[in-house]
Coordinates of C-alpha atoms in Angstrom, one line a residue:
X1 CA -0.4 5.0 5.7
X2 CA -1.9 2.2 3.8
X3 CA -1.6 2.8 0.1
X4 CA -4.4 1.6 -2.3
X5 CA -3.6 -1.4 -4.5
X6 CA -6.5 -0.8 -6.9
X7 CA -9.1 2.0 -7.6
X8 CA -12.4 2.1 -9.5
X9 CA -14.6 5.1 -10.0
X10 CA -18.4 4.7 -10.3
X11 CA -19.5 5.5 -13.9
X12 CA -21.8 8.3 -12.6
X13 CA -19.3 9.6 -10.1
X14 CA -21.3 8.5 -7.0
X15 CA -18.6 6.2 -5.4
X16 CA -15.0 5.3 -5.5
X17 CA -13.9 1.8 -4.5
X18 CA -10.4 1.4 -3.1
X19 CA -8.6 -1.9 -2.5
X20 CA -6.1 -2.0 0.3
X21 CA -3.9 -4.9 1.5
X22 CA -6.4 -6.1 4.1
X23 CA -9.8 -4.6 3.0
X24 CA -11.9 -3.3 0.2
X25 CA -13.5 0.1 1.0
X26 CA -16.2 2.1 -0.7
X27 CA -16.6 5.8 -0.3
X28 CA -19.2 8.4 -1.4
X29 CA -17.6 11.2 -3.5
X30 CA -18.8 14.5 -2.0
X31 CA -17.8 18.1 -2.7
X32 CA -15.8 18.3 0.5
X33 CA -14.1 14.9 0.2
X34 CA -14.8 11.3 0.6
X35 CA -17.2 9.7 3.1
X36 CA -16.9 6.0 4.0
X37 CA -19.9 3.9 3.0
X38 CA -18.8 0.3 3.8
X39 CA -15.8 -2.0 3.8
X40 CA -15.3 -5.7 3.1
X41 CA -12.7 -8.0 4.6
X42 CA -11.3 -9.1 1.2
X43 CA -7.5 -9.2 1.1
X44 CA -5.1 -8.5 -1.8
X45 CA -7.6 -7.3 -4.4
X46 CA -5.5 -6.2 -7.4
X47 CA -8.2 -5.1 -9.8
X48 CA -11.5 -3.3 -9.5
X49 CA -14.1 -2.5 -12.1
X50 CA -17.7 -1.1 -11.9
X51 CA -20.2 -2.3 -14.5
X52 CA -21.1 0.3 -17.2
X53 CA -24.5 0.8 -15.5
X54 CA -22.9 1.1 -12.1
X55 CA -25.0 -1.5 -10.4
X56 CA -22.1 -4.0 -10.0
X57 CA -18.6 -3.8 -8.7
X58 CA -16.1 -6.6 -9.6
X59 CA -13.1 -7.2 -7.4
X60 CA -10.3 -9.6 -8.7
X61 CA -8.5 -11.4 -5.9
X62 CA -6.0 -13.8 -7.3
X63 CA -8.0 -16.5 -9.2
X64 CA -11.4 -15.3 -7.9
X65 CA -13.8 -12.5 -8.8
X66 CA -16.1 -11.1 -6.2
X67 CA -19.2 -9.4 -7.5
X68 CA -20.8 -6.8 -5.2
X69 CA -24.2 -5.1 -5.6
X70 CA -23.5 -1.3 -5.7
X71 CA -27.0 -0.5 -4.5
X72 CA -27.1 -2.7 -1.4
X73 CA -23.3 -3.0 -0.8
X74 CA -23.6 -6.8 -0.4
X75 CA -21.5 -9.5 -2.1
X76 CA -23.6 -11.2 -4.7
X77 CA -21.4 -14.0 -5.8
X78 CA -17.8 -15.2 -6.0
X79 CA -16.7 -16.5 -9.4
X80 CA -13.9 -19.0 -9.8
X81 CA -12.3 -21.2 -12.4
X82 CA -9.1 -19.4 -13.5
X83 CA -5.8 -21.4 -13.3
X84 CA -3.8 -18.2 -12.8
X85 CA -4.3 -14.7 -11.3
X86 CA -6.7 -12.5 -13.1
X87 CA -5.0 -9.5 -14.8
X88 CA -7.9 -7.9 -16.7
X89 CA -11.7 -7.8 -16.7
X90 CA -14.5 -5.9 -18.4
X91 CA -18.3 -5.9 -18.8
X92 CA -20.1 -5.7 -22.1
X93 CA -22.0 -2.4 -22.7
X94 CA -25.3 -4.0 -21.6
X95 CA -23.8 -5.5 -18.4
X96 CA -25.1 -8.9 -19.3
X97 CA -21.6 -10.5 -19.6
X98 CA -18.3 -10.1 -17.9
X99 CA -15.0 -11.2 -19.3
X100 CA -11.8 -12.0 -17.3
X101 CA -8.4 -13.2 -18.2

């Protein structure tokens, strides 16, 4: 079985995002278990983070951060500029800024 490399829970408990070696998968959290919503062909994501408001999902892949819209499940943008792999990321409480290092 493929083991998750990273996990993020939606702040309101609607979704869980799981990063596997070959894919990023998003599931609804239901009383009887998880139901798949969508998946993205994004490999080797090591870090996942939902924004405080829950409308964005950030996925760190090496030196890149992919931002996904949690309402439409579409990739919004890919951020780049780091010289080394990203090891931490967070959003400010208003979700107007995101920091990575």
